[in-house]
Each structure stands twice: as structure tokens, then as C-alpha cells.
XYZ file of C-alpha atoms in Angstrom:
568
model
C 141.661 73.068 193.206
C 142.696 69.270 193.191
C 140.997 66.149 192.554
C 139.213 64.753 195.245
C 140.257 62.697 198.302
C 138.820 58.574 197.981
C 135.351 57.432 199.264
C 135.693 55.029 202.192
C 133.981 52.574 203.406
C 132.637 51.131 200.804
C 130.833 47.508 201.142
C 128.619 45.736 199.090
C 125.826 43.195 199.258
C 124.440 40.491 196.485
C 121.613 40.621 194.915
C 120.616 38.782 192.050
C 122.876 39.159 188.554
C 124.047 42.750 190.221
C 125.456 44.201 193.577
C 124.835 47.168 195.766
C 127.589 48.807 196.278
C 127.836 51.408 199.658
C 130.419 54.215 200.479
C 130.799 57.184 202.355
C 131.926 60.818 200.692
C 136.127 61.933 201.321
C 136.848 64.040 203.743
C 138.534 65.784 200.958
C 136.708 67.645 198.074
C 139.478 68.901 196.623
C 138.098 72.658 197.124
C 134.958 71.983 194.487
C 131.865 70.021 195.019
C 131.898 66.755 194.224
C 130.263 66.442 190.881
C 129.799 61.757 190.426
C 130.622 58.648 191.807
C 131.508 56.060 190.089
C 131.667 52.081 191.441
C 133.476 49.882 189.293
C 133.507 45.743 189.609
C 136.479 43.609 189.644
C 136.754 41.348 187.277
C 134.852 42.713 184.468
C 135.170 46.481 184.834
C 131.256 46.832 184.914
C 130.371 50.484 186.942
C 127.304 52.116 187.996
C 127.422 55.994 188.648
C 125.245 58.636 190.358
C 125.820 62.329 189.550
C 125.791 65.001 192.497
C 123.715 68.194 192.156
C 121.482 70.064 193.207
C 118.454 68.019 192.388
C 120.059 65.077 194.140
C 122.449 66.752 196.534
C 122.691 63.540 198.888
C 124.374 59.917 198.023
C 122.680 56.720 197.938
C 124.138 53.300 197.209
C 125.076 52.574 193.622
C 123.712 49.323 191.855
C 125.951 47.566 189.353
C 123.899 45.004 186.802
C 124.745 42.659 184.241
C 127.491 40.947 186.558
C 127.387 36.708 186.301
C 126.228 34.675 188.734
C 128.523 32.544 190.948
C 131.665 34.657 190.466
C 132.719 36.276 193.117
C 133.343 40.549 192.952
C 134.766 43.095 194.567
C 134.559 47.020 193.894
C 136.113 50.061 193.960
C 134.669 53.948 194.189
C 135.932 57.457 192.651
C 134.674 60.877 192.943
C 134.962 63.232 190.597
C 135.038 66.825 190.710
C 135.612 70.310 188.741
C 139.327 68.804 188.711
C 139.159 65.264 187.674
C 138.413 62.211 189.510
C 140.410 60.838 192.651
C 141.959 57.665 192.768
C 140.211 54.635 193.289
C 138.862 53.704 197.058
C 140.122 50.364 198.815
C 138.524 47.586 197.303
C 134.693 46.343 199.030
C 134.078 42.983 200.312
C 133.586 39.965 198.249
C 130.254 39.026 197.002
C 128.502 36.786 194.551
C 125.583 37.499 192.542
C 122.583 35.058 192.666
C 121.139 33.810 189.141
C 118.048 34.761 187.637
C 114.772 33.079 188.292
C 111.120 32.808 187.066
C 108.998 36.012 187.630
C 106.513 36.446 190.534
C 102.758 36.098 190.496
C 100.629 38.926 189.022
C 98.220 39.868 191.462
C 94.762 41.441 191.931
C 93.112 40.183 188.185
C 89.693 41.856 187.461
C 88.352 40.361 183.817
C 85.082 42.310 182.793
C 82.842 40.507 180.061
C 83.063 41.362 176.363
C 80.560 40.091 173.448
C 82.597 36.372 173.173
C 85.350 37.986 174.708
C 86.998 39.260 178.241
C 89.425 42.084 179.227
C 91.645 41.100 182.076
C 93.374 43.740 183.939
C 95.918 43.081 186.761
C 99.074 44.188 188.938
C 102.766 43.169 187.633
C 104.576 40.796 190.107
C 106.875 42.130 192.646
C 110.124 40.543 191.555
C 110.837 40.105 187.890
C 113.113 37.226 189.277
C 116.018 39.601 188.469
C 115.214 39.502 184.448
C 112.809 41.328 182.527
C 109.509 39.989 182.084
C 108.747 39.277 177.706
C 104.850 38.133 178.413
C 102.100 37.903 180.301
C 99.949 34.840 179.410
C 95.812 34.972 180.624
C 94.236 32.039 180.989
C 90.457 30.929 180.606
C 88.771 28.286 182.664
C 87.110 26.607 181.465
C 88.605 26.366 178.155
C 92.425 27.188 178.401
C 92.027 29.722 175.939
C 94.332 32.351 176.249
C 95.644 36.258 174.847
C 96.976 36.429 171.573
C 100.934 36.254 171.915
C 101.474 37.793 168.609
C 99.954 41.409 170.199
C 102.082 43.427 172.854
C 102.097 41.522 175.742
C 103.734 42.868 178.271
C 101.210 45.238 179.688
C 98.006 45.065 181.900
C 95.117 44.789 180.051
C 95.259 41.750 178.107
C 92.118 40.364 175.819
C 91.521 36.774 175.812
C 89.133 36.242 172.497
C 87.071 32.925 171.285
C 84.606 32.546 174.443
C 81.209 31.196 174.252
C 78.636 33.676 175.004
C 76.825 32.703 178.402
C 79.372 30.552 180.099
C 80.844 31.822 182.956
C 84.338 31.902 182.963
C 87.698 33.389 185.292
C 91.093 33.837 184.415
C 94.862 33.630 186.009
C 97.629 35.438 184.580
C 101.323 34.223 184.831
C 104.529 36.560 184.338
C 107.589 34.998 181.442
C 110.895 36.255 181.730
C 114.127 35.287 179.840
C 114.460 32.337 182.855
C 111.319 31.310 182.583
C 107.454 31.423 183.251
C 106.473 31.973 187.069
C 103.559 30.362 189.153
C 99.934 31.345 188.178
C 98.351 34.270 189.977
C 94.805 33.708 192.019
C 91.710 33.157 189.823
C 90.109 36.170 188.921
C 86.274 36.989 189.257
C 83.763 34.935 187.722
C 82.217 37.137 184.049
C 79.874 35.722 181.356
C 80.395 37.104 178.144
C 77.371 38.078 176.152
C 75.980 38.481 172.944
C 76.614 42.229 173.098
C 73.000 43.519 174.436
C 73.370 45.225 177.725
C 71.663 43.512 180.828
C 68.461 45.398 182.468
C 69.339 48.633 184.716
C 68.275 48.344 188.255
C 65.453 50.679 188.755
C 65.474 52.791 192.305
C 63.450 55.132 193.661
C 60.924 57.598 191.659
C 60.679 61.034 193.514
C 57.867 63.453 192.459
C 57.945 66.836 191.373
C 55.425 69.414 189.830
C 54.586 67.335 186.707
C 57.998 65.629 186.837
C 59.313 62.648 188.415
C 63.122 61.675 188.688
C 63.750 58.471 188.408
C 67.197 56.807 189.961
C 68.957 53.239 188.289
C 71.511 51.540 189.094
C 74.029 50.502 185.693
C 73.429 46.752 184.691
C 76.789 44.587 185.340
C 76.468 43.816 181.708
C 77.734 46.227 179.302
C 77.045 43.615 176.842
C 80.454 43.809 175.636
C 80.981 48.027 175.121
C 80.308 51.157 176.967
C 76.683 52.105 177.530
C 76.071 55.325 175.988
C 72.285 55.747 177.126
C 69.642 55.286 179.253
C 66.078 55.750 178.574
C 63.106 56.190 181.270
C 59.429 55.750 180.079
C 56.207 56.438 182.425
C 53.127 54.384 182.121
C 50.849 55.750 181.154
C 51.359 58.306 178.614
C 54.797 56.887 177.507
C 56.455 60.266 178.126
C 60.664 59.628 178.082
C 64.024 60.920 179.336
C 67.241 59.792 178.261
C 70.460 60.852 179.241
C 74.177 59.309 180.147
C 73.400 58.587 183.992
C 70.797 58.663 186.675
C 68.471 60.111 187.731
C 67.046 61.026 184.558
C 63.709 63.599 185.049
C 60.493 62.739 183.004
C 58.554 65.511 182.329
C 55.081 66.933 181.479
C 53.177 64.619 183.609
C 49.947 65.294 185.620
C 49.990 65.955 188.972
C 47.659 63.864 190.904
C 47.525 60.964 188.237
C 49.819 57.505 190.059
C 52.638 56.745 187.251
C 55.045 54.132 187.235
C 58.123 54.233 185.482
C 60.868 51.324 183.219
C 64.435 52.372 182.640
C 66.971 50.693 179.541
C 70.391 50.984 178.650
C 71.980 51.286 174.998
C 75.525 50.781 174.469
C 77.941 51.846 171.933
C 77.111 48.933 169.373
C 73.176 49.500 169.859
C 72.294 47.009 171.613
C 69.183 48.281 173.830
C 68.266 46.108 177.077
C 65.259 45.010 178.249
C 63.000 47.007 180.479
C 64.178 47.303 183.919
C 61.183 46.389 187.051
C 59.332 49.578 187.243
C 58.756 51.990 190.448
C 55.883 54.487 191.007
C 55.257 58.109 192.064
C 52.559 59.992 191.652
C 53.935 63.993 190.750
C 52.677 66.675 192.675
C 53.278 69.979 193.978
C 52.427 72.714 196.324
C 48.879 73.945 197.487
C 47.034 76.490 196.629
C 46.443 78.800 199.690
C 42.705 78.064 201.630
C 40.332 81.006 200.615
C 37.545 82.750 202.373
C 39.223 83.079 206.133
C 36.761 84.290 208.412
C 37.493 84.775 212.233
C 35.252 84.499 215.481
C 36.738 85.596 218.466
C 36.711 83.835 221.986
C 38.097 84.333 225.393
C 41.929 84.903 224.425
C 41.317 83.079 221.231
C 39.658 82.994 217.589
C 37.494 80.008 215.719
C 39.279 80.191 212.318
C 37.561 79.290 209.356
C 38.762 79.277 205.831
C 36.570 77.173 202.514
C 38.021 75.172 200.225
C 41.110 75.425 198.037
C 41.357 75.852 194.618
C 43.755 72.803 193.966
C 45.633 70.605 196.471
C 48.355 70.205 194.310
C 47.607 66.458 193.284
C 48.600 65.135 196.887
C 46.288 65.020 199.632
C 46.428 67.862 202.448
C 48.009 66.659 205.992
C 47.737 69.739 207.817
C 46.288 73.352 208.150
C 48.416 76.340 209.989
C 46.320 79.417 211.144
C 48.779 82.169 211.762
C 47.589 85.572 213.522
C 48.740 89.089 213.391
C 50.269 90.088 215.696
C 52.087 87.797 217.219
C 52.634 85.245 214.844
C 51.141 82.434 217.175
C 50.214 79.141 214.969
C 47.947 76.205 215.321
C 47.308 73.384 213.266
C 45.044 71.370 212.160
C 43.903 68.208 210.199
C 41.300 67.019 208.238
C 38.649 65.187 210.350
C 38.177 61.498 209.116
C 34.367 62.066 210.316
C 33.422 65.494 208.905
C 35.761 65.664 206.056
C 36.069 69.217 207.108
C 39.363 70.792 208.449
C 37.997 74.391 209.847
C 37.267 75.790 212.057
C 40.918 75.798 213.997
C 41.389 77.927 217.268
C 43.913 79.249 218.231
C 44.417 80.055 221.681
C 47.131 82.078 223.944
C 45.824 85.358 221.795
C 45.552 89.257 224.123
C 41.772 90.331 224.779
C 41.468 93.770 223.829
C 43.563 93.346 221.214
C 43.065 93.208 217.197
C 43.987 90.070 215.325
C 43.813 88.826 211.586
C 44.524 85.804 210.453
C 46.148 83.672 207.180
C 46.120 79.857 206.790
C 48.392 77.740 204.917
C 47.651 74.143 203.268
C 50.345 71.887 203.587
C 50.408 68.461 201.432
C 53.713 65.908 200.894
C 55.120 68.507 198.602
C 55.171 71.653 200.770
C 53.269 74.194 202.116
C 51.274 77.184 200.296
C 50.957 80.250 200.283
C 49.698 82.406 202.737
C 45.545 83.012 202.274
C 44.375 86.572 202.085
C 43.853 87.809 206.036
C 40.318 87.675 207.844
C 38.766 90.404 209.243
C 39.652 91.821 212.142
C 38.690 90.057 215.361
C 39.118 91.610 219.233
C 39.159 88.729 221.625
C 37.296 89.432 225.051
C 36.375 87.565 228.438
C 35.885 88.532 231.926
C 38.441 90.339 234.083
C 41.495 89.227 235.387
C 40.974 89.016 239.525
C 42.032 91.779 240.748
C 44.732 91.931 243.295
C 44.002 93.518 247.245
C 46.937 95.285 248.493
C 45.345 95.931 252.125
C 42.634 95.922 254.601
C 42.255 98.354 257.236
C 39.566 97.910 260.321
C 37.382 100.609 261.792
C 34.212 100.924 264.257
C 32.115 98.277 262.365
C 33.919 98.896 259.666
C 36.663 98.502 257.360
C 38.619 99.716 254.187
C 39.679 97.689 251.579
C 42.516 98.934 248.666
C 43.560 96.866 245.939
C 44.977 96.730 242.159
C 43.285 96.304 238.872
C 44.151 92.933 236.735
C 43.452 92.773 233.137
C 39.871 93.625 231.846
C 39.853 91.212 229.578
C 39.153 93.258 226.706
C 36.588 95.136 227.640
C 35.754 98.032 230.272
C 35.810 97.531 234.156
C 32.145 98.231 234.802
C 32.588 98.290 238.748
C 34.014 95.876 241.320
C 32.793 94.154 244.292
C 34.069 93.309 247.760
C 32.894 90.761 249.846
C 33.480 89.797 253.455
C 34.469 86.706 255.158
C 32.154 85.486 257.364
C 29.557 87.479 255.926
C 27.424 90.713 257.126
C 29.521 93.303 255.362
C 28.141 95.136 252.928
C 30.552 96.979 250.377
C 29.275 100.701 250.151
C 30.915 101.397 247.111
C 29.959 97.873 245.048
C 29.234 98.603 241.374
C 32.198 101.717 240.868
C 35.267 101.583 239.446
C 37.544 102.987 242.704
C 40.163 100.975 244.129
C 39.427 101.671 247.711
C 36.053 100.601 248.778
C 34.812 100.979 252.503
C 32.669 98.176 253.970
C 30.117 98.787 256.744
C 27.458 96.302 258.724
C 30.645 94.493 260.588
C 30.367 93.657 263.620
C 32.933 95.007 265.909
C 35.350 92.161 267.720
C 34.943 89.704 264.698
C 38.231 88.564 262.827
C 37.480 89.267 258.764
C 38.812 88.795 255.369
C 37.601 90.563 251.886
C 37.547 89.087 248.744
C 37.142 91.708 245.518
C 35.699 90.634 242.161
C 35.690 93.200 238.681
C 32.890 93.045 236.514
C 32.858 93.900 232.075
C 30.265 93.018 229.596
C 31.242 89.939 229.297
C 30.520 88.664 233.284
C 32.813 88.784 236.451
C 36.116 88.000 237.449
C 37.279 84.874 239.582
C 37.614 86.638 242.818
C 41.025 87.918 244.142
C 42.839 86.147 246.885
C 42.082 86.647 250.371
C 42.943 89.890 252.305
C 44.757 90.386 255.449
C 42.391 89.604 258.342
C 41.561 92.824 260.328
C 39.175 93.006 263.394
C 36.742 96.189 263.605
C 36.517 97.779 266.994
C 35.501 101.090 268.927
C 37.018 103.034 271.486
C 36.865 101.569 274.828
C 33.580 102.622 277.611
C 34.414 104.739 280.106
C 35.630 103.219 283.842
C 33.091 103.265 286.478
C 35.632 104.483 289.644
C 34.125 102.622 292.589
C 36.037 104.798 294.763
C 38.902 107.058 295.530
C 40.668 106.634 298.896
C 43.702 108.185 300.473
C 47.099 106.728 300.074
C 50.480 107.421 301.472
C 50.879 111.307 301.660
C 50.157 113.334 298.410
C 48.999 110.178 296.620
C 45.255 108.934 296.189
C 44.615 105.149 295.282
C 41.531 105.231 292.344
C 39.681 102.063 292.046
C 37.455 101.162 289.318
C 35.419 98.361 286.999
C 36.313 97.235 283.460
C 34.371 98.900 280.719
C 33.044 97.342 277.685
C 36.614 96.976 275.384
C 35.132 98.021 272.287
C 35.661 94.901 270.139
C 39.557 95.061 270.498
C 41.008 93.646 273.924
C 42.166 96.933 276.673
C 45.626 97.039 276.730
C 45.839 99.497 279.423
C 44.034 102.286 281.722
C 45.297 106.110 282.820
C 44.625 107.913 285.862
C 44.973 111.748 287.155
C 43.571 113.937 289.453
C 42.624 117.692 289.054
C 41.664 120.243 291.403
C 38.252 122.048 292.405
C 38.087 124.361 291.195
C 40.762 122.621 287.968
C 44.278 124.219 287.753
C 46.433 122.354 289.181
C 46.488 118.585 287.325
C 48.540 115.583 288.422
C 50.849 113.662 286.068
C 49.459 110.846 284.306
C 49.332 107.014 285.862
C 49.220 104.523 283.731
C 48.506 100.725 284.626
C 46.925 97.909 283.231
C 44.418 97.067 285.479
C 42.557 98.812 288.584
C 43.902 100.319 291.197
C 45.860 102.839 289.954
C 47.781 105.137 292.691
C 47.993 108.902 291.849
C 50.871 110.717 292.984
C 52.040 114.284 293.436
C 49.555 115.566 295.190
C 48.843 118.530 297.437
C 48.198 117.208 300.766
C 45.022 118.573 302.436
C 43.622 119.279 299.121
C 40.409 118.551 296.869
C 40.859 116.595 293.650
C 38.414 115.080 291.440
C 40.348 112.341 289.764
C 39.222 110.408 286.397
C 40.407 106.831 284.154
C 40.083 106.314 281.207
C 41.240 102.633 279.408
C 42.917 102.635 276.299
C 42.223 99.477 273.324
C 43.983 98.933 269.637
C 41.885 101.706 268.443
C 42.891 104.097 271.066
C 41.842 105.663 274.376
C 38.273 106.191 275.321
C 36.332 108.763 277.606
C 37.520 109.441 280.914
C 34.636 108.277 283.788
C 34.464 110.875 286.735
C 35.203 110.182 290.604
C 33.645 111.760 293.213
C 35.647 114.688 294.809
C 38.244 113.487 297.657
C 40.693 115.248 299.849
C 44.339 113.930 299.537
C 46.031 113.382 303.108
């Protein structure tokens, strides 16, 4: 390999007592990677380099320092590789380094109180005016007193000594470099130092447990000069303690139900113990115990639960009851009343007649809820039957049949059901069994009805079922009176005749046919729906007895007789 090709491009911009010098890499490595770059300033010879490798594979400008200001510079850049180093690059542009000045302001100054003393912390400046910065200087006001400069000084932190205990004071902080000393930052916050007792915690909240309470503080902005190592909590009464490095801090061995109220102080590292803090109260508690002596009386799809008294409430009043049943799970609750004092009985409703149930209560105070009590006896809830539902009615001569479906029987046996008409007259011939299909009689025949069916247990009788169809009972149809039978056109005979009595259902239409004397040889059928009706098909010059008969929604009644008459 050779040396490298030269960088190009290379300008350069002022900055203050130094220059930034930029360049871009030869085209030519010489056949091995470019290993440094060197910038070197004319006059003087001063250079800044930058090694290539892997850690810092890419270039970046090159800063030369120490250069003096007002003379103007130019510079030149080599690379150097595996080889050696390439000749120098065309020379930069001119520029002229600016002087030093003053530092910045430090910013963002904290100062937290000390016994006669305060710690200032804050952030360096962001220009060092271009020299390095021998001493920070904090300042008191009031005061003027300021950080010791024979200690290090050039680092945040800085102590400023000699305050008076109780005055408030703040503090700026102002940057020296070899120039000079820079403006003064922004007053700091306002601390008071103190004798070196710690100020009073602020006391929170006190939250009860089962003969505990923990109590929450707040740290006191006074340290009183050093670290607090401790905090100490003390109940009244009883003066039972905690202590511990932070809050909440958990007193202990207390008695439930009895009101407490609670101080908190803070130590620090010299001893110093504050004052109490304000106090805050609880009153430590826990859980129930579960309700004893559950007893059950059952109702119409529900129980009256009652339970006596417990054996502790836990030191916090009760605010509710839960009765729980089994099967089902279903809950209700229930309060003390302000009037009786008394929380039981509780029903609970929505249970199955028929079926089984126990029951369990649970106390519930501010704590929780207890245990489960031992289970009642068992308890069937019953009432009266479910109505039950009628699938149809069906008319008949003065009569009519009614089917239907059982409903629930409310716990207890279907003793018989009972079926009622609408208007009334009927009388159900089966009332008092347990069929489904009762008949009803006594109706009169022509009247429009509807049947209602109730179910009867031991405990009384159902609401009754919704209404049936209507049906209307009816007969057959009387027989036609023929008034008389006279010749028609040849072969036919023309049969008159008066309405008969329809029955109870309206005639919907008559027949007529003619037979022989002696019978043997019948005509066809004629139907019609009102008189005359004209027989056909007959034998001319022949005897024939003819007969009608009408026909209602129950069906055809007897024929009435004519008189015998010869066909023409």
C-alpha cells in the first residue's frame, strides 16, 4: 500500500480562543483504512486529531484550542494510514478566534436549611466564556455571607456557614473563570436555618385494622439541619408506639371498638426529636362474627329468615345483613331498624314452592363481612296453583268439553280443578278431579260461551286461567214438515216444505229424494238451501214417497215423510 490521498474541502469557523476545522475523507486510501486525521494551524503549528476505528468509524470536525485571539489562521489536514500519513490538504479559510469572556449564569439553585447553615445545589452555566471556570461563589441575602473559598469550589453543592438560626434567607451563585466573574444566577428558594430540631411531621390519615391502626405523615420541611432517621407514632390512650424510617407506620395491640387518636415525631441524625405532630383518629376494628340461631318460615315462594344475635360485631357497628339460600344462592339484605333495633326477620323472595331451602346469614360492618352462620332447617315454600292453561273447547247438544294444561301446584298436590262457564248455567260434571278434560252440561243450546278453569291444593285456589275459545252448543236440526209434493217437468217432482226448529246452530242447507212403493228404486240426492227442492230422475208414471231432511253445524237431522205421489 501507499500513503493516503489529501482530505479536501476543508473550512473552518471561529469560535472563541480555538477553531473548528471541517474536511471531507480522499478519494484515495492508499489500499488501508484510514487510521487519524490530523488539522494543524498556521502560524503556530497547534493540531487537533481524531483517530478512525471501529468504535468511531465516521469523521466529525476537529477542534483546535489554545490559538490567540485576533490573529488570523488558516489550516491544513492529513490522513494517516497503515503506510504513513499523506501530504498536507490545501490550506482552509481564514479565521480569527474571539477572546475569552466571563462565565455564564448558574442556573436552577435549590439551598436546603442546615443548623446555622445552608447547602446550595445548582446547574453549571452553559458557556464557560471559552475558559475554565476556578470558583463558584454563593451568596446569602440577607447577609452577603458566602462559601468558604479555601474548600473545593468548583462543584455543585456548595455550603455557605455563619447564618442566624430563624432568619429566612436565599442565595445566588455566580461562575469565575481565568477572565473573570460572570452575572449572578436567579435567587434561589427562600430556607430558614434552625437550631437543629426537626419541624413537626404532617399527620394524614389513620386507617383501622384488627387491633391495629396505620397511621400515614407527611416528612416535616425541616430536617433541622441532618437526615431524619425516625419517626415515632403514639395512640392516646394507652400510649402504645411504632417507629420506623417512613410512613405509614402500624400501631399495634389496640382494642377494637375503643376511638383512638394518634401524634407522629421525627428524630434526626443529631437527636433532635420534634414536637408532636396534630393528631388523627380511628377507631380499630375487624370482621363480624357470623349471626347464630337461623331459623326459617316459609311463605308463598319465599322464607321469613330469622337469625339472634352475634357474638361480637367486631368493634364497628353492623350496616347490613345477607340471607343466602340453598339452592340457588338468591340473597337479600337487610338493615337494622332504627325503631326496633332488631334486624330479622329478612325474606327473601323469588324462592320454588315445592322445593327445599336452607339458609346462612352474614353480618357485614365497615371492616368486612363474616362468616357464613350455620344453615336453618329446612323450609318447603308453598301457595296456591299456578292457573292452569285451556288448550280447547268443544260444543255439543247442551253441552260442551273443555281440555286444558296443568300450571305449577305451587308446592303442594292438585286436589281437583274447576271449570266455569261464561254467562253462567253450566255446570262442570267433573269439578273436584284431577283430569284435564272436563265435560260441562246445563247449557243451553244456541248460546255463544266461554270456560274459565281454576286448580285447587291445600293451600286455596288458583287465579283462574284465561278465557277459552267461545263455542255455541247445538242439536241436530227438526225434521221438515213437506207441505206438498207436486209434479214437475217429466221424471222430476217439486217437494215443498216448512223450516224446522235449527237446533241452536243456524241450517245451512236441506236434502231431498224420492223412493219407490214398495222402496227399491231411490233417486239421487237434491240438495238446496231452502224449500222447494226439485227431484229429478224419476220414473214417469210411477209412485214415490219422497222425504227432506235439513242439515245445521252439528250435522243432518231426521228426514220428515211426504205423502205418496205419482211422477208425470
Amino acid at each position: 500500500g501507499t500513503v493516503a490521498g489529501v482530505p479536501t474541502g476543508v473550512t473552518a469557523s471561529a469560535g472563541i480562543l480555538q477553531a473548528t476545522v471541517s474536511f471531507s475523507a480522499p478519494a484515495n486510501t492508499g489500499g488501508s483504512a484510514i487510521t487519524l486525521y490530523t488539522a494543524t494551524s498556521s502560524p503556530g503549528g497547534l493540531t487537533a486529531t481524531e483517530a478512525i476505528n471501529q468504535q468511531n468509524p465516521s469523521i466529525t470536525p476537529l477542534i483546535v484550542t489554545g490559538l490567540t485571539s485576533g490573529t488570523p489562521y488558516t489550516f491544513t489536514v492529513t490522513a494517516t494510514n497503515a503506510t504513513g500519513t499523506s501530504l498536507p490538504s490545501a490550506a482552509s479559510n481564514s479565521v480569527t478566534p474571539t477572546p475569552a469572556t466571563v462565565p455564564g449564569s448558574p442556573t436552577t439553585v435549590t439551598a436546603s436549611a442546615g443548623n446555622a447553615q445552608a447547602t446550595v445545589s445548582f446547574i453549571a452555566p452553559s458557556s464557560t466564556g471559552g475558559s475554565a471556570i476556578t470558583r463558584y461563589a454563593v451568596t446569602s441575602s440577607p447577609g452577603g455571607l458566602t462559601n468558604n473559598p479555601l474548600l473545593p469550589s468548583t462543584t455543585s453543592p456548595q455550603t455557605v456557614t455563619g447564618l442566624t438560626n430563624g432568619t429566612a434567607y436565599t442565595f445566588t451563585v455566580t461562575a469565575t473563570n481565568a477572565v473573570g466573574t460572570g452575572a449572578s444566577s436567579a435567587a434561589s428558594n427562600s430556607v430558614t436555618p434552625t437550631t437543629g430540631i426537626p419541624g413537626a411531621p404532617t399527620i394524614g390519615t389513620a386507617t383501622p385494622g384488627n387491633t391495629t391502626a396505620g397511621v400515614s405523615f407527611s416528612a416535616p420541611i425541616n430536617t433541622g439541619g441532618s437526615a431524619i432517621t425516625a419517626y415515632t407514632v403514639t395512640s392516646s390512650p394507652g400510649g402504645l408506639t411504632a417507629t420506623g424510617a417512613a410512613s405509614p407506620l402500624t400501631v399495634t395491640g389496640l382494642s377494637n371498638g375503643t376511638a383512638y387518636s394518634f401524634t407522629v415525631t421525627a428524630t434526626n441524625a443529631t437527636g433532635g426529636t420534634s414536637s408532636a405532630s396534630s393528631s388523627t383518629s380511628t377507631t380499630p376494628a375487624t370482621v363480624p362474627a357470623a349471626p347464630i340461631t337461623v331459623t326459617a318460615i316459609p311463605g308463598n315462594a319465599s322464607a321469613a329468615v330469622s337469625f339472634g344475635e352475634l357474638g361480637s360485631t367486631g368493634g364497628s357497628p353492623i350496616l347490613i345483613y345477607t340471607v343466602t339460600s340453598s339452592p340457588g344462592g338468591l340473597t337479600q339484605t337487610g338493615s337494622i331498624s332504627p325503631l326496633s333495633g332488631l334486624a330479622s326477620p329478612i325474606t327473601l323472595n323469588g324462592l320454588t314452592n315445592g322445593t327445599a331451602y336452607t339458609f346462612t346469614v352474614t353480618a357485614t360492618n365497615a371492616m368486612g363481612t363474616s362468616a357464613a352462620s350455620a344453615a336453618s332447617s329446612s323450609v318447603t315454600p308453598v301457595g296456591v296453583p299456578d292457573a292452569p292453561t285451556i288448550s280447547a273447547a268443544t260444543p255439543g247438544n247442551t253441552t260442551a268439553s273443555v281440555t286444558f294444561t296443568a300450571g305449577s301446584n305451587g308446592g303442594s298436590a292438585i286436589t281437583g280443578y274447576t271449570v266455569t262457564s261464561s254467562p253462567a248455567g253450566g255446570v262442570d260434571a267433573n269439578a273436584g278431579t284431577t283430569g284435564l278434560t272436563h265435560g260441562i252440561t246445563g247449557l243451553s243450546n244456541g248460546t255463544a260461551y266461554t270456560f274459565t278453569v281454576t286448580a285447587t291444593n291445600a293451600i286455596g285456589v288458583s287465579a283462574a286461567s284465561a278465557a277459552s275459545n267461545s263455542v255455541t252448543p247445538a242439536s241436530l236440526p227438526g225434521a221438515p214438515t213437506i207441505t206438498s209434493t207436486g209434479p214437475g217437468a217429466a221424471g222430476e217432482l217439486v217437494v215443498s216444505f216448512t223450516v224446522p226448529a235449527n237446533g241452536g246452530s243456524p241450517i245451512v242447507g236441506y236434502m231431498a229424494m224420492c223412493d219407490t212403493v214398495p222402496p227399491g228404486s231411490a233417486s239421487a240426492p237434491t240438495f238446496g238451501p231452502s224449500s222447494p227442492l226439485t227431484v229429478t230422475g224419476l220414473t214417469s208414471a210411477t209412485s214415490y214417497v219422497c222425504s227432506v231432511s235439513a242439515t245445521n253445524g252439528v250435522g243432518s237431522g231426521p228426514f220428515g215423510l211426504g205423502t205418496l205421489t205419482s211422477a208425470p
